[in-house]
Structure formats: C-alpha cells, structure tokens
mmCIF file of C-alpha atoms and ligand atoms in Angstrom:
data_model
loop_
_atom_site.group_PDB
_atom_site.id
_atom_site.type_symbol
_atom_site.label_atom_id
_atom_site.label_comp_id
_atom_site.label_asym_id
_atom_site.label_seq_id
_atom_site.Cartn_x
_atom_site.Cartn_y
_atom_site.Cartn_z
ATOM 1 C CA MET A 1425 -5.053 39.556 -41.092
ATOM 2 C CA ALA A 1426 -6.596 37.248 -38.534
ATOM 3 C CA GLU A 1427 -5.507 34.255 -40.540
ATOM 4 C CA PHE A 1428 -2.071 35.400 -40.622
ATOM 5 C CA LEU A 1429 -1.927 35.902 -36.768
ATOM 6 C CA GLN A 1430 -3.375 32.565 -36.121
ATOM 7 C CA ALA A 1431 -0.950 30.753 -38.377
ATOM 8 C CA LYS A 1432 1.828 32.329 -36.316
ATOM 9 C CA ASP A 1433 0.732 31.057 -32.970
ATOM 10 C CA ASN A 1434 2.524 27.805 -32.513
ATOM 11 C CA ARG A 1435 2.401 27.412 -28.804
ATOM 12 C CA ARG A 1436 0.820 24.511 -26.894
ATOM 13 C CA ILE A 1437 -1.025 25.480 -23.815
ATOM 14 C CA LEU A 1438 -2.877 23.436 -21.228
ATOM 15 C CA HIS A 1439 -5.500 24.841 -18.799
ATOM 16 C CA VAL A 1440 -6.057 22.705 -15.851
ATOM 17 C CA ASP A 1441 -9.009 23.071 -13.340
ATOM 18 C CA ILE A 1442 -9.813 20.713 -10.516
ATOM 19 C CA ASP A 1443 -13.577 19.686 -10.692
ATOM 20 C CA ALA A 1444 -15.625 21.213 -7.774
ATOM 21 C CA PHE A 1445 -12.352 21.607 -5.872
ATOM 22 C CA TYR A 1446 -13.352 22.044 -2.120
ATOM 23 C CA ALA A 1447 -16.380 19.868 -2.499
ATOM 24 C CA GLN A 1448 -14.388 17.047 -4.211
ATOM 25 C CA VAL A 1449 -11.679 17.168 -1.414
ATOM 26 C CA GLU A 1450 -14.242 16.854 1.232
ATOM 27 C CA MET A 1451 -16.048 13.945 -0.615
ATOM 28 C CA ARG A 1452 -12.691 12.242 -1.051
ATOM 29 C CA ASP A 1453 -11.911 12.486 2.643
ATOM 30 C CA ASN A 1454 -15.386 11.478 3.899
ATOM 31 C CA PRO A 1455 -17.258 8.907 1.854
ATOM 32 C CA ALA A 1456 -20.505 9.767 3.659
ATOM 33 C CA LEU A 1457 -20.629 12.851 1.690
ATOM 34 C CA ARG A 1458 -20.298 11.414 -1.772
ATOM 35 C CA LYS A 1459 -23.981 10.661 -2.297
ATOM 36 C CA VAL A 1460 -25.488 13.741 -0.837
ATOM 37 C CA PRO A 1461 -25.794 17.432 -2.073
ATOM 38 C CA LEU A 1462 -22.873 19.098 -0.442
ATOM 39 C CA GLY A 1463 -22.201 22.842 -0.074
ATOM 40 C CA ILE A 1464 -18.849 24.004 1.190
ATOM 41 C CA GLY A 1465 -19.594 26.934 3.519
ATOM 42 C CA ARG A 1466 -21.231 27.731 6.905
ATOM 43 C CA ASP A 1467 -24.518 26.131 7.929
ATOM 44 C CA PRO A 1468 -26.770 29.035 8.112
ATOM 45 C CA ASP A 1469 -28.736 27.389 11.015
ATOM 46 C CA LEU A 1470 -25.539 27.400 13.108
ATOM 47 C CA HIS A 1471 -24.430 30.986 12.298
ATOM 48 C CA HIS A 1472 -27.435 33.204 12.562
ATOM 49 C CA GLY A 1473 -28.428 32.824 9.024
ATOM 50 C CA HIS A 1474 -24.918 33.794 7.763
ATOM 51 C CA GLY A 1475 -22.563 32.192 5.366
ATOM 52 C CA VAL A 1476 -21.712 32.006 1.767
ATOM 53 C CA ILE A 1477 -21.286 28.796 -0.390
ATOM 54 C CA ALA A 1478 -17.640 28.629 -1.708
ATOM 55 C CA THR A 1479 -18.563 25.661 -3.912
ATOM 56 C CA ALA A 1480 -20.881 22.867 -4.221
ATOM 57 C CA ASN A 1481 -20.864 19.204 -5.461
ATOM 58 C CA TYR A 1482 -22.489 18.251 -8.693
ATOM 59 C CA ILE A 1483 -25.512 16.801 -7.036
ATOM 60 C CA ALA A 1484 -26.094 20.143 -5.270
ATOM 61 C CA ARG A 1485 -25.493 22.044 -8.417
ATOM 62 C CA ARG A 1486 -28.193 20.184 -10.169
ATOM 63 C CA ALA A 1487 -30.557 21.589 -7.414
ATOM 64 C CA GLY A 1488 -29.503 25.167 -8.163
ATOM 65 C CA VAL A 1489 -26.683 25.615 -5.623
ATOM 66 C CA HIS A 1490 -23.647 27.434 -6.780
ATOM 67 C CA SER A 1491 -20.456 29.387 -5.704
ATOM 68 C CA ALA A 1492 -20.916 32.782 -4.012
ATOM 69 C CA MET A 1493 -24.611 32.040 -3.061
ATOM 70 C CA GLU A 1494 -25.783 32.841 0.418
ATOM 71 C CA SER A 1495 -25.881 29.644 2.347
ATOM 72 C CA ILE A 1496 -29.502 30.503 3.467
ATOM 73 C CA GLU A 1497 -30.576 30.893 -0.185
ATOM 74 C CA ALA A 1498 -28.688 27.605 -1.087
ATOM 75 C CA LYS A 1499 -30.621 25.848 1.748
ATOM 76 C CA ARG A 1500 -33.898 27.214 0.279
ATOM 77 C CA ALA A 1501 -33.025 25.857 -3.156
ATOM 78 C CA CYS A 1502 -31.877 22.533 -1.762
ATOM 79 C CA PRO A 1503 -33.294 21.913 1.715
ATOM 80 C CA ASN A 1504 -31.357 18.617 2.374
ATOM 81 C CA LEU A 1505 -28.076 20.362 1.408
ATOM 82 C CA VAL A 1506 -25.275 19.205 3.578
ATOM 83 C CA PHE A 1507 -22.842 22.012 4.705
ATOM 84 C CA VAL A 1508 -19.210 21.574 5.481
ATOM 85 C CA ALA A 1509 -17.016 24.461 6.614
ATOM 86 C CA PRO A 1510 -14.039 25.111 4.342
ATOM 87 C CA ASP A 1511 -10.611 23.944 5.432
ATOM 88 C CA PHE A 1512 -8.311 26.400 3.544
ATOM 89 C CA GLU A 1513 -5.122 24.790 5.091
ATOM 90 C CA LYS A 1514 -5.986 21.481 3.535
ATOM 91 C CA TYR A 1515 -6.881 22.958 0.110
ATOM 92 C CA ARG A 1516 -3.616 25.010 0.080
ATOM 93 C CA ALA A 1517 -1.577 21.876 0.784
ATOM 94 C CA ILE A 1518 -3.168 20.088 -1.967
ATOM 95 C CA SER A 1519 -2.726 23.006 -4.343
ATOM 96 C CA GLY A 1520 0.952 22.853 -3.476
ATOM 97 C CA GLN A 1521 1.014 19.009 -4.304
ATOM 98 C CA ILE A 1522 -0.718 19.645 -7.733
ATOM 99 C CA HIS A 1523 1.731 22.560 -8.537
ATOM 100 C CA GLN A 1524 4.677 20.162 -7.849
ATOM 101 C CA ILE A 1525 3.067 17.926 -10.615
ATOM 102 C CA PHE A 1526 2.795 20.822 -12.995
ATOM 103 C CA HIS A 1527 6.540 21.291 -12.675
ATOM 104 C CA GLU A 1528 7.241 17.728 -13.968
ATOM 105 C CA PHE A 1529 5.723 18.993 -17.332
ATOM 106 C CA THR A 1530 6.945 22.557 -17.605
ATOM 107 C CA ASP A 1531 8.185 25.470 -15.639
ATOM 108 C CA MET A 1532 6.000 27.951 -17.481
ATOM 109 C CA ILE A 1533 3.169 27.976 -15.168
ATOM 110 C CA GLU A 1534 0.575 30.650 -14.423
ATOM 111 C CA PRO A 1535 -1.509 29.969 -11.421
ATOM 112 C CA VAL A 1536 -4.873 31.396 -11.541
ATOM 113 C CA ALA A 1537 -6.458 30.008 -8.404
ATOM 114 C CA LEU A 1538 -5.668 27.233 -5.923
ATOM 115 C CA ASP A 1539 -7.000 24.640 -8.257
ATOM 116 C CA GLU A 1540 -6.425 26.178 -11.675
ATOM 117 C CA ALA A 1541 -3.418 27.047 -13.825
ATOM 118 C CA TYR A 1542 -2.275 27.678 -17.393
ATOM 119 C CA LEU A 1543 0.752 25.583 -18.366
ATOM 120 C CA ASP A 1544 2.858 26.377 -21.633
ATOM 121 C CA VAL A 1545 4.162 23.128 -22.721
ATOM 122 C CA THR A 1546 5.549 24.194 -26.006
ATOM 123 C CA ALA A 1547 8.979 23.156 -25.166
ATOM 124 C CA ASN A 1548 7.946 19.637 -24.217
ATOM 125 C CA LYS A 1549 8.630 17.208 -26.971
ATOM 126 C CA MET A 1550 5.511 14.950 -26.311
ATOM 127 C CA ALA A 1551 2.201 15.754 -27.973
ATOM 128 C CA ALA A 1552 -0.010 18.126 -26.022
ATOM 129 C CA PRO A 1553 -2.907 15.799 -25.690
ATOM 130 C CA THR A 1554 -0.643 13.004 -24.418
ATOM 131 C CA LEU A 1555 0.705 15.533 -21.837
ATOM 132 C CA ALA A 1556 -2.823 16.359 -20.781
ATOM 133 C CA ALA A 1557 -3.572 12.720 -20.234
ATOM 134 C CA GLN A 1558 -0.480 12.163 -18.219
ATOM 135 C CA LEU A 1559 -1.010 15.254 -16.084
ATOM 136 C CA ARG A 1560 -4.483 14.126 -15.259
ATOM 137 C CA HIS A 1561 -3.254 10.693 -14.409
ATOM 138 C CA ARG A 1562 -0.522 12.158 -12.159
ATOM 139 C CA ILE A 1563 -2.991 14.378 -10.396
ATOM 140 C CA TRP A 1564 -5.297 11.323 -9.698
ATOM 141 C CA GLN A 1565 -2.396 9.226 -8.559
ATOM 142 C CA GLU A 1566 -1.057 11.770 -6.062
ATOM 143 C CA THR A 1567 -4.369 13.254 -4.855
ATOM 144 C CA GLN A 1568 -7.239 11.035 -5.947
ATOM 145 C CA LEU A 1569 -8.861 14.146 -7.454
ATOM 146 C CA THR A 1570 -10.370 14.530 -10.898
ATOM 147 C CA CYS A 1571 -9.767 17.670 -13.087
ATOM 148 C CA SER A 1572 -10.562 18.869 -16.578
ATOM 149 C CA VAL A 1573 -8.111 20.043 -18.999
ATOM 150 C CA GLY A 1574 -8.230 22.107 -22.128
ATOM 151 C CA VAL A 1575 -5.562 21.928 -24.723
ATOM 152 C CA SER A 1576 -5.015 24.517 -27.453
ATOM 153 C CA TYR A 1577 -2.569 27.216 -28.856
ATOM 154 C CA ASN A 1578 -3.706 30.159 -26.700
ATOM 155 C CA LYS A 1579 -4.937 30.726 -23.108
ATOM 156 C CA VAL A 1580 -8.458 31.603 -23.974
ATOM 157 C CA LEU A 1581 -9.092 28.530 -26.016
ATOM 158 C CA ALA A 1582 -7.439 26.307 -23.543
ATOM 159 C CA LYS A 1583 -9.627 27.551 -20.660
ATOM 160 C CA LEU A 1584 -12.708 27.274 -22.938
ATOM 161 C CA GLY A 1585 -11.651 23.754 -23.536
ATOM 162 C CA SER A 1586 -11.324 22.861 -19.889
ATOM 163 C CA GLU A 1587 -14.842 24.174 -19.442
ATOM 164 C CA HIS A 1588 -16.209 22.431 -22.345
ATOM 165 C CA HIS A 1589 -16.150 18.785 -20.835
ATOM 166 C CA LYS A 1590 -16.323 19.351 -17.104
ATOM 167 C CA PRO A 1591 -16.212 17.360 -14.898
ATOM 168 C CA ASN A 1592 -13.240 14.918 -15.688
ATOM 169 C CA GLY A 1593 -12.784 15.739 -19.242
ATOM 170 C CA VAL A 1594 -10.200 16.782 -21.746
ATOM 171 C CA THR A 1595 -11.037 18.913 -24.795
ATOM 172 C CA VAL A 1596 -8.351 19.529 -27.540
ATOM 173 C CA ILE A 1597 -8.902 22.548 -29.713
ATOM 174 C CA PRO A 1598 -6.396 22.475 -32.586
ATOM 175 C CA HIS A 1599 -6.034 25.256 -35.169
ATOM 176 C CA GLU A 1600 -8.262 23.659 -37.701
ATOM 177 C CA LEU A 1601 -11.107 23.395 -35.308
ATOM 178 C CA ALA A 1602 -10.680 26.601 -33.235
ATOM 179 C CA GLN A 1603 -12.675 28.911 -35.578
ATOM 180 C CA ASP A 1604 -15.690 26.649 -35.643
ATOM 181 C CA PHE A 1605 -15.519 26.158 -31.919
ATOM 182 C CA VAL A 1606 -15.853 29.879 -31.087
ATOM 183 C CA LEU A 1607 -18.393 30.484 -33.962
ATOM 184 C CA ASN A 1608 -20.684 28.099 -32.178
ATOM 185 C CA LEU A 1609 -19.949 29.246 -28.656
ATOM 186 C CA PRO A 1610 -22.903 30.904 -26.697
ATOM 187 C CA ILE A 1611 -22.061 34.634 -26.279
ATOM 188 C CA LYS A 1612 -22.086 34.212 -22.384
ATOM 189 C CA ASP A 1613 -19.076 31.744 -22.564
ATOM 190 C CA PHE A 1614 -16.609 34.455 -24.106
ATOM 191 C CA ARG A 1615 -13.976 35.752 -21.561
ATOM 192 C CA GLY A 1616 -15.055 38.844 -19.843
ATOM 193 C CA VAL A 1617 -18.680 38.710 -20.772
ATOM 194 C CA GLY A 1618 -20.595 39.307 -17.598
ATOM 195 C CA LYS A 1619 -24.042 40.086 -16.693
ATOM 196 C CA LYS A 1620 -24.064 43.659 -18.088
ATOM 197 C CA THR A 1621 -22.329 42.765 -21.433
ATOM 198 C CA LEU A 1622 -24.627 39.886 -21.843
ATOM 199 C CA GLU A 1623 -27.713 42.134 -21.450
ATOM 200 C CA LYS A 1624 -26.281 44.561 -23.944
ATOM 201 C CA PHE A 1625 -25.616 41.756 -26.457
ATOM 202 C CA GLU A 1626 -29.115 40.340 -25.900
ATOM 203 C CA LYS A 1627 -30.563 43.715 -26.878
ATOM 204 C CA MET A 1628 -28.366 43.733 -29.876
ATOM 205 C CA GLY A 1629 -29.545 40.262 -30.830
ATOM 206 C CA VAL A 1630 -26.074 38.851 -30.604
ATOM 207 C CA THR A 1631 -26.327 35.292 -29.158
ATOM 208 C CA ASP A 1632 -23.181 33.348 -30.219
ATOM 209 C CA GLY A 1633 -19.730 33.682 -31.694
ATOM 210 C CA ARG A 1634 -21.203 33.755 -35.261
ATOM 211 C CA ASP A 1635 -23.027 36.930 -34.405
ATOM 212 C CA LEU A 1636 -19.998 38.263 -32.736
ATOM 213 C CA TYR A 1637 -17.799 37.512 -35.788
ATOM 214 C CA ALA A 1638 -20.160 39.528 -38.002
ATOM 215 C CA MET A 1639 -19.570 42.576 -35.965
ATOM 216 C CA SER A 1640 -16.838 45.022 -37.232
ATOM 217 C CA LEU A 1641 -14.063 46.150 -34.971
ATOM 218 C CA ASP A 1642 -15.260 49.733 -34.968
ATOM 219 C CA GLU A 1643 -18.674 48.601 -34.051
ATOM 220 C CA LEU A 1644 -17.362 46.598 -31.201
ATOM 221 C CA ARG A 1645 -15.137 49.566 -29.998
ATOM 222 C CA VAL A 1646 -18.114 51.881 -30.099
ATOM 223 C CA GLN A 1647 -20.183 49.598 -27.890
ATOM 224 C CA PHE A 1648 -17.487 48.297 -25.505
ATOM 225 C CA GLY A 1649 -14.437 50.541 -25.754
ATOM 226 C CA SER A 1650 -11.132 48.726 -25.607
ATOM 227 C CA PHE A 1651 -12.893 45.452 -24.457
ATOM 228 C CA GLY A 1652 -14.435 45.600 -27.988
ATOM 229 C CA ASP A 1653 -10.792 44.568 -29.338
ATOM 230 C CA VAL A 1654 -10.628 41.750 -27.008
ATOM 231 C CA LEU A 1655 -14.001 40.370 -28.246
ATOM 232 C CA TYR A 1656 -13.143 40.882 -31.871
ATOM 233 C CA TRP A 1657 -10.075 38.672 -31.543
ATOM 234 C CA GLN A 1658 -11.744 36.230 -29.438
ATOM 235 C CA ALA A 1659 -14.293 35.709 -32.165
ATOM 236 C CA ARG A 1660 -11.371 35.029 -34.427
ATOM 237 C CA ALA A 1661 -9.843 32.405 -32.123
ATOM 238 C CA THR A 1662 -6.843 34.660 -31.487
ATOM 239 C CA HIS A 1663 -5.265 35.771 -28.287
ATOM 240 C CA PHE A 1664 -1.485 36.326 -27.784
ATOM 241 C CA SER A 1665 -1.374 36.848 -24.035
ATOM 242 C CA PRO A 1666 1.642 34.634 -22.721
ATOM 243 C CA VAL A 1667 1.390 32.275 -19.861
ATOM 244 C CA LYS A 1668 2.985 34.452 -17.256
ATOM 245 C CA ASP A 1669 5.171 32.515 -14.888
ATOM 246 C CA ARG A 1670 4.206 33.639 -11.548
ATOM 247 C CA SER A 1671 5.164 30.570 -9.732
ATOM 248 C CA VAL A 1672 8.092 32.309 -7.726
ATOM 249 C CA ARG A 1673 6.145 35.050 -6.163
ATOM 250 C CA GLN A 1674 7.554 37.342 -4.143
ATOM 251 C CA SER A 1675 6.731 39.663 -1.299
ATOM 252 C CA VAL A 1676 5.032 42.901 -1.054
ATOM 253 C CA GLY A 1677 6.565 45.424 1.300
ATOM 254 C CA LYS A 1678 7.552 49.026 2.191
ATOM 255 C CA GLU A 1679 10.392 50.487 4.140
ATOM 256 C CA SER A 1680 11.268 53.882 5.505
ATOM 257 C CA THR A 1681 14.686 55.103 6.478
ATOM 258 C CA PHE A 1682 15.263 57.998 8.680
ATOM 259 C CA GLU A 1683 18.154 60.724 8.209
ATOM 260 C CA LEU A 1684 17.422 61.747 11.821
ATOM 261 C CA ALA A 1685 16.938 58.572 14.052
ATOM 262 C CA LEU A 1686 13.600 58.248 15.715
ATOM 263 C CA HIS A 1687 13.641 58.165 19.590
ATOM 264 C CA ASP A 1688 9.992 58.464 20.243
ATOM 265 C CA ARG A 1689 7.514 55.580 20.383
ATOM 266 C CA SER A 1690 4.739 57.621 18.834
ATOM 267 C CA GLU A 1691 6.746 58.371 15.756
ATOM 268 C CA VAL A 1692 7.506 54.670 15.251
ATOM 269 C CA GLU A 1693 3.725 53.912 15.607
ATOM 270 C CA MET A 1694 2.941 56.623 12.987
ATOM 271 C CA THR A 1695 5.492 55.392 10.636
ATOM 272 C CA PHE A 1696 4.108 51.874 10.913
ATOM 273 C CA LYS A 1697 0.642 53.068 10.239
ATOM 274 C CA THR A 1698 1.727 54.804 7.131
ATOM 275 C CA LEU A 1699 3.613 51.810 5.899
ATOM 276 C CA ALA A 1700 0.747 49.535 6.633
ATOM 277 C CA GLU A 1701 -1.499 51.820 4.686
ATOM 278 C CA LYS A 1702 0.790 51.749 1.758
ATOM 279 C CA VAL A 1703 1.221 48.015 1.762
ATOM 280 C CA VAL A 1704 -2.395 47.344 2.262
ATOM 281 C CA LEU A 1705 -3.173 49.520 -0.715
ATOM 282 C CA ASN A 1706 -0.583 47.759 -2.830
ATOM 283 C CA MET A 1707 -1.894 44.214 -1.917
ATOM 284 C CA LYS A 1708 -5.474 45.233 -2.602
ATOM 285 C CA LYS A 1709 -4.453 46.648 -6.028
ATOM 286 C CA LYS A 1710 -2.789 43.450 -6.842
ATOM 287 C CA LYS A 1711 -5.683 41.367 -5.269
ATOM 288 C CA LEU A 1712 -3.141 39.502 -3.074
ATOM 289 C CA LEU A 1713 -3.243 38.363 0.498
ATOM 290 C CA GLY A 1714 -0.285 37.288 2.753
ATOM 291 C CA ARG A 1715 0.222 34.627 5.399
ATOM 292 C CA THR A 1716 3.469 35.916 6.694
ATOM 293 C CA LEU A 1717 4.021 39.521 7.910
ATOM 294 C CA THR A 1718 7.612 40.538 8.620
ATOM 295 C CA VAL A 1719 8.557 43.573 10.561
ATOM 296 C CA LYS A 1720 12.145 44.927 9.952
ATOM 297 C CA ILE A 1721 13.870 47.382 12.443
ATOM 298 C CA ARG A 1722 17.359 48.853 12.067
ATOM 299 C CA ASP A 1723 18.867 50.856 14.724
ATOM 300 C CA ASP A 1724 21.688 53.377 14.957
ATOM 301 C CA ASP A 1725 24.318 50.623 15.320
ATOM 302 C CA PHE A 1726 23.039 49.208 12.069
ATOM 303 C CA LYS A 1727 21.797 46.166 13.923
ATOM 304 C CA THR A 1728 18.860 44.827 11.884
ATOM 305 C CA GLN A 1729 16.115 42.746 13.447
ATOM 306 C CA THR A 1730 13.489 41.047 11.271
ATOM 307 C CA LYS A 1731 10.711 39.064 12.844
ATOM 308 C CA GLY A 1732 7.985 37.208 10.948
ATOM 309 C CA MET A 1733 4.585 36.113 11.889
ATOM 310 C CA THR A 1734 2.963 33.395 9.872
ATOM 311 C CA GLN A 1735 -0.698 32.463 10.077
ATOM 312 C CA ALA A 1736 -2.678 29.523 8.624
ATOM 313 C CA VAL A 1737 -5.018 31.846 7.023
ATOM 314 C CA PRO A 1738 -3.885 35.218 5.300
ATOM 315 C CA PHE A 1739 -3.835 38.403 7.330
ATOM 316 C CA GLU A 1740 -6.824 40.602 7.080
ATOM 317 C CA LEU A 1741 -5.825 43.707 5.019
ATOM 318 C CA ASP A 1742 -6.547 46.075 7.803
ATOM 319 C CA ALA A 1743 -3.840 48.750 8.212
ATOM 320 C CA ALA A 1744 -4.577 49.657 11.771
ATOM 321 C CA PHE A 1745 -4.466 46.000 12.781
ATOM 322 C CA LEU A 1746 -1.173 45.389 10.979
ATOM 323 C CA ALA A 1747 0.404 48.588 12.587
ATOM 324 C CA ARG A 1748 -0.664 47.122 15.977
ATOM 325 C CA GLN A 1749 1.068 43.831 15.246
ATOM 326 C CA ALA A 1750 4.244 45.590 14.195
ATOM 327 C CA MET A 1751 4.126 47.641 17.451
ATOM 328 C CA LEU A 1752 3.951 44.322 19.477
ATOM 329 C CA ILE A 1753 7.147 43.214 17.871
ATOM 330 C CA PHE A 1754 8.709 46.524 18.285
ATOM 331 C CA ASP A 1755 7.903 46.891 21.925
ATOM 332 C CA GLU A 1756 9.346 43.534 22.571
ATOM 333 C CA ALA A 1757 12.547 44.334 20.712
ATOM 334 C CA TYR A 1758 12.953 47.894 22.082
ATOM 335 C CA PRO A 1759 11.264 48.170 25.521
ATOM 336 C CA ASP A 1760 12.873 51.445 26.223
ATOM 337 C CA ASN A 1761 15.579 53.699 24.843
ATOM 338 C CA PHE A 1762 16.126 53.413 21.214
ATOM 339 C CA SER A 1763 17.347 55.128 18.150
ATOM 340 C CA ILE A 1764 15.839 53.938 14.996
ATOM 341 C CA ARG A 1765 17.112 54.240 11.417
ATOM 342 C CA LEU A 1766 14.724 52.105 9.412
ATOM 343 C CA LEU A 1767 11.439 50.481 9.642
ATOM 344 C CA GLY A 1768 9.890 47.955 7.209
ATOM 345 C CA LEU A 1769 6.805 45.987 6.851
ATOM 346 C CA THR A 1770 6.473 43.228 4.297
ATOM 347 C CA PHE A 1771 4.023 40.424 3.387
ATOM 348 C CA SER A 1772 5.201 37.119 1.938
ATOM 349 C CA ASN A 1773 3.672 33.653 1.526
ATOM 350 C CA ILE A 1774 1.550 35.396 -0.970
ATOM 351 C CA VAL A 1775 -1.768 34.015 -2.208
ATOM 352 C CA GLU A 1776 -4.084 35.334 -4.716
ATOM 353 C CA GLN A 1777 -7.104 36.989 -3.229
ATOM 354 C CA LYS A 1778 -9.325 35.794 -5.931
ATOM 355 C CA TYR A 1779 -11.839 33.429 -4.195
ATOM 356 C CA GLU A 1780 -10.743 33.169 -0.683
ATOM 357 C CA ALA A 1781 -11.724 36.616 0.388
ATOM 358 C CA VAL A 1782 -15.277 35.802 -0.079
ATOM 359 C CA SER A 1783 -15.356 32.778 2.156
ATOM 360 C CA LEU A 1784 -12.740 33.956 4.631
ATOM 361 C CA PHE A 1785 -14.079 37.338 5.564
ATOM 362 C CA ASP A 1786 -17.780 36.943 5.057
ATOM 363 C CA SER A 1787 -19.724 37.702 8.119
ATOM 364 C CA LEU A 1788 -16.900 37.088 10.493
HETATM 365 P P1 TTP B 3077 -13.649 26.930 -9.396
HETATM 366 O O1 TTP B 3077 -12.643 26.138 -10.191
HETATM 367 O O2 TTP B 3077 -14.209 28.097 -10.044
HETATM 368 O O3 TTP B 3077 -14.873 26.031 -9.012
HETATM 369 P P2 TTP B 3077 -14.936 24.512 -8.656
HETATM 370 O O4 TTP B 3077 -13.525 23.795 -8.677
HETATM 371 O O5 TTP B 3077 -15.599 24.393 -7.305
HETATM 372 O O6 TTP B 3077 -15.895 23.858 -9.805
HETATM 373 P P3 TTP B 3077 -15.540 23.554 -11.180
HETATM 374 O O7 TTP B 3077 -14.271 23.807 -11.481
HETATM 375 O O8 TTP B 3077 -15.897 21.996 -11.387
HETATM 376 O O9 TTP B 3077 -16.535 24.366 -11.938
HETATM 377 O O10 TTP B 3077 -13.192 27.382 -8.101
HETATM 378 C C1 TTP B 3077 -12.201 26.706 -7.377
HETATM 379 C C2 TTP B 3077 -12.599 26.630 -5.845
HETATM 380 O O11 TTP B 3077 -12.403 28.192 -5.419
HETATM 381 C C3 TTP B 3077 -13.772 26.224 -5.328
HETATM 382 O O12 TTP B 3077 -13.767 24.873 -5.192
HETATM 383 C C4 TTP B 3077 -14.070 26.937 -4.253
HETATM 384 C C5 TTP B 3077 -13.462 28.337 -4.447
HETATM 385 N N1 TTP B 3077 -14.448 29.369 -4.811
HETATM 386 C C6 TTP B 3077 -14.998 30.258 -3.793
HETATM 387 O O13 TTP B 3077 -14.480 30.196 -2.628
HETATM 388 N N2 TTP B 3077 -15.850 31.252 -4.177
HETATM 389 C C7 TTP B 3077 -16.291 31.351 -5.417
HETATM 390 O O14 TTP B 3077 -17.047 32.272 -5.832
HETATM 391 C C8 TTP B 3077 -15.718 30.520 -6.617
HETATM 392 C C9 TTP B 3077 -16.175 30.500 -7.996
HETATM 393 C C10 TTP B 3077 -14.888 29.331 -6.143
HETATM 394 MG MG1 MG B 3078 -12.334 24.126 -10.305
#
C-alpha cells in the first residue's frame, strides 16, 4: 500500500528557509556584529530584565542561546552576548524581495513564515536540484543572505531536507533515498513531535524512524489518536498535503447592515465593539495579524466611506482598542446628525502571527 502511494507522488517540492534570518540580516548590515555572539531581542539590562530572543547567530547558538529564550537567560548562558532589537519593517521588506524571487520559479508558493516557504516546481521543466541552486544564487544576489533548501516529492521531506544541512546547504531526497532517510531520522525530527510526544516515545523505547516504522497503525492510533496516522505515513516517507498557494491573501473582516438606520452614537459604538470582537476572534483562530485596519460606513443616502489606517507593525488584537480606533474615524466623518445603514471593520495587509507575536508583544 505504502509503496503504491509513494510511486504515485511525482511532485517536485522545494522548502526554502533563510539561515538565522533576523541575525543574518543584522550581521549583513553591520560587519561589527559578524564575529560576536548575537541575539536579536531586547537587552535585559536596558529593559528591567525583560525581553525574549527572536533568534541568535550561530556563534551564540553554540553557547546555548536559542529562539524564544528569555533575554536574561540568554545572557546567563552567554555573558558577552550582543543584543540588537528586531527591526520588523526591514525583515518584512526583505521577505517581500525573497517572495518576488520565488515567483521567478513558480506561482505555487506556500509561505510559512517571513523567511520560509514551500515551492511546488513540478511544472518547471528544469531539474529540481538545479532550480534549488539557482534559487539560492538569486537570493544571494538580491539580498546577500544565505538560505538552506530541501528538495523532494513532498512537503515533509522537503522541510526535513532544508534542516539537514543548515546553514547554507541543499539536501535532495529523491524517492530511492527517502525511505532510508526517514528510517535513520531521530524521532525528535519528525513533524509534530514536541516535548510531550518525545517523552512518550522515550518511555516506549522509540528513538528513530526505524522504531517508528515497526509500530502498527492501530498501535499508533491508540497512543496518539489521529496524529498516529500522520506518524505512520511519515515513517513511510509519504505525505500528500499540497503546497497551498496563499500568496494572495486576503482580508479578514465583518460587516453589519441595519434595517432600521442607526441614529445614536452609542449604538454605533456597540456595533463596532461586536464587530471588533468577531474579527479579533477570527484573526486569532487563523493565527493572523493585520497591518491595515479599514472602517466602512454607509449612510441612508447610500454614501459609503471607507477609511484605512496602516501601521508599520501589525495591530494588537484587542477588540476594545480596535473599536476605539473605529470610533475616532466615525466621529470625524459624522460629527453630528447621522443615519447609518452599514458598519464594517476589516483587516488587510495580513501577516502570519506565527513568530512575530512573541517578539512584538512580549513585555511591552
Ligand atoms: P526560523 O527560520 O525558525 O529561525 P532562523 O531563521 O533564525 O534560524 P534557522 O532557520 O537557521 O534555524 O525563524 C525565522 C525568524 O523568525 C527568526 O530569524 C526570528 C523569528 N523567530 C522568532 O521571532 N521567534 C521564534 O521563536 C522563532 C523560532 C523565530
Ligand atoms: Mg530560518
């Protein structure tokens, strides 16, 4: 069964990930940072002990500094660590440059983070390893940044590939090597295996792909529920999830229309609060943040006003705050008498919440 499924998967997928992204950018822009241990995050000495490390260069990593570590802890591990505050605007601009380059190779792009994406290059006539080399060259040419690329026939293997020879490496995992590759993989490197799963596996004496392969689907389901299926197929180097083209995202918003027009400011305020709560909930569910907030107001004469506000950093997902912003715009547009038929609140300029939230909102 597994062999049959593998034989059918003729896709060619690249996973691209910039090495030590924020840190590499800062080292690129300031040569003085290239030979020192560098942590991107706030210096705890300047911020009452607060701050979190977004990432660290490889010198600091060797001293035990890693992403999501408290700055103060990082300094304990590496006393001469140099701190540089993150510059998201800069990283986002570079991310834009890199995504432009991706489009030179394919339009089937699934961005995962600012510095990371899956590319389905099946339709491209050139061999996938050649494309990987060209892509790395183009990124270097445009941005002077190095990245690592994994090449294979599914997303999981492509991602494992890009991690395999980090930094500045390419790993190609063709069909004939894939099974061996996963059999020899430490269990911690399988997708979705976090601390808890790892502990469980340790107790069971499962340490690598070979041990995992030996487990039956039933056994895995009993231990891990539906995640058992994912593990079962990963051990067989099989994963059919497509590269989801999300490069043209979109906005997240909510509108209310009124049969009976609103004339009362407090009604408007209440509506904006409800809308903001719904939008915030939706954004949180999808793990998104937005840099542009647009307020839409339509009155009895069907005159529609939309007004947007764009920030350098995404808006905080705080419904009360968003409702207040909407009211500022409303009060400006309708200082006195009004008759309102529609109110709307929409986020655009959407970014994935994934990593930024940690660094943006910690200990503000
Ligand atoms: P990663 O690609 O996970 O990490 P990295 O690029 O720094 O290092 P490498 O790929 O060589 O292992 O994340 C990309 C950026 O996202 C990273 O430079 C900083 C940011 N980030 C955070 O802000 N917090 C986090 O917890 C992580 C993992 C990343
Ligand atoms: Mg990276």
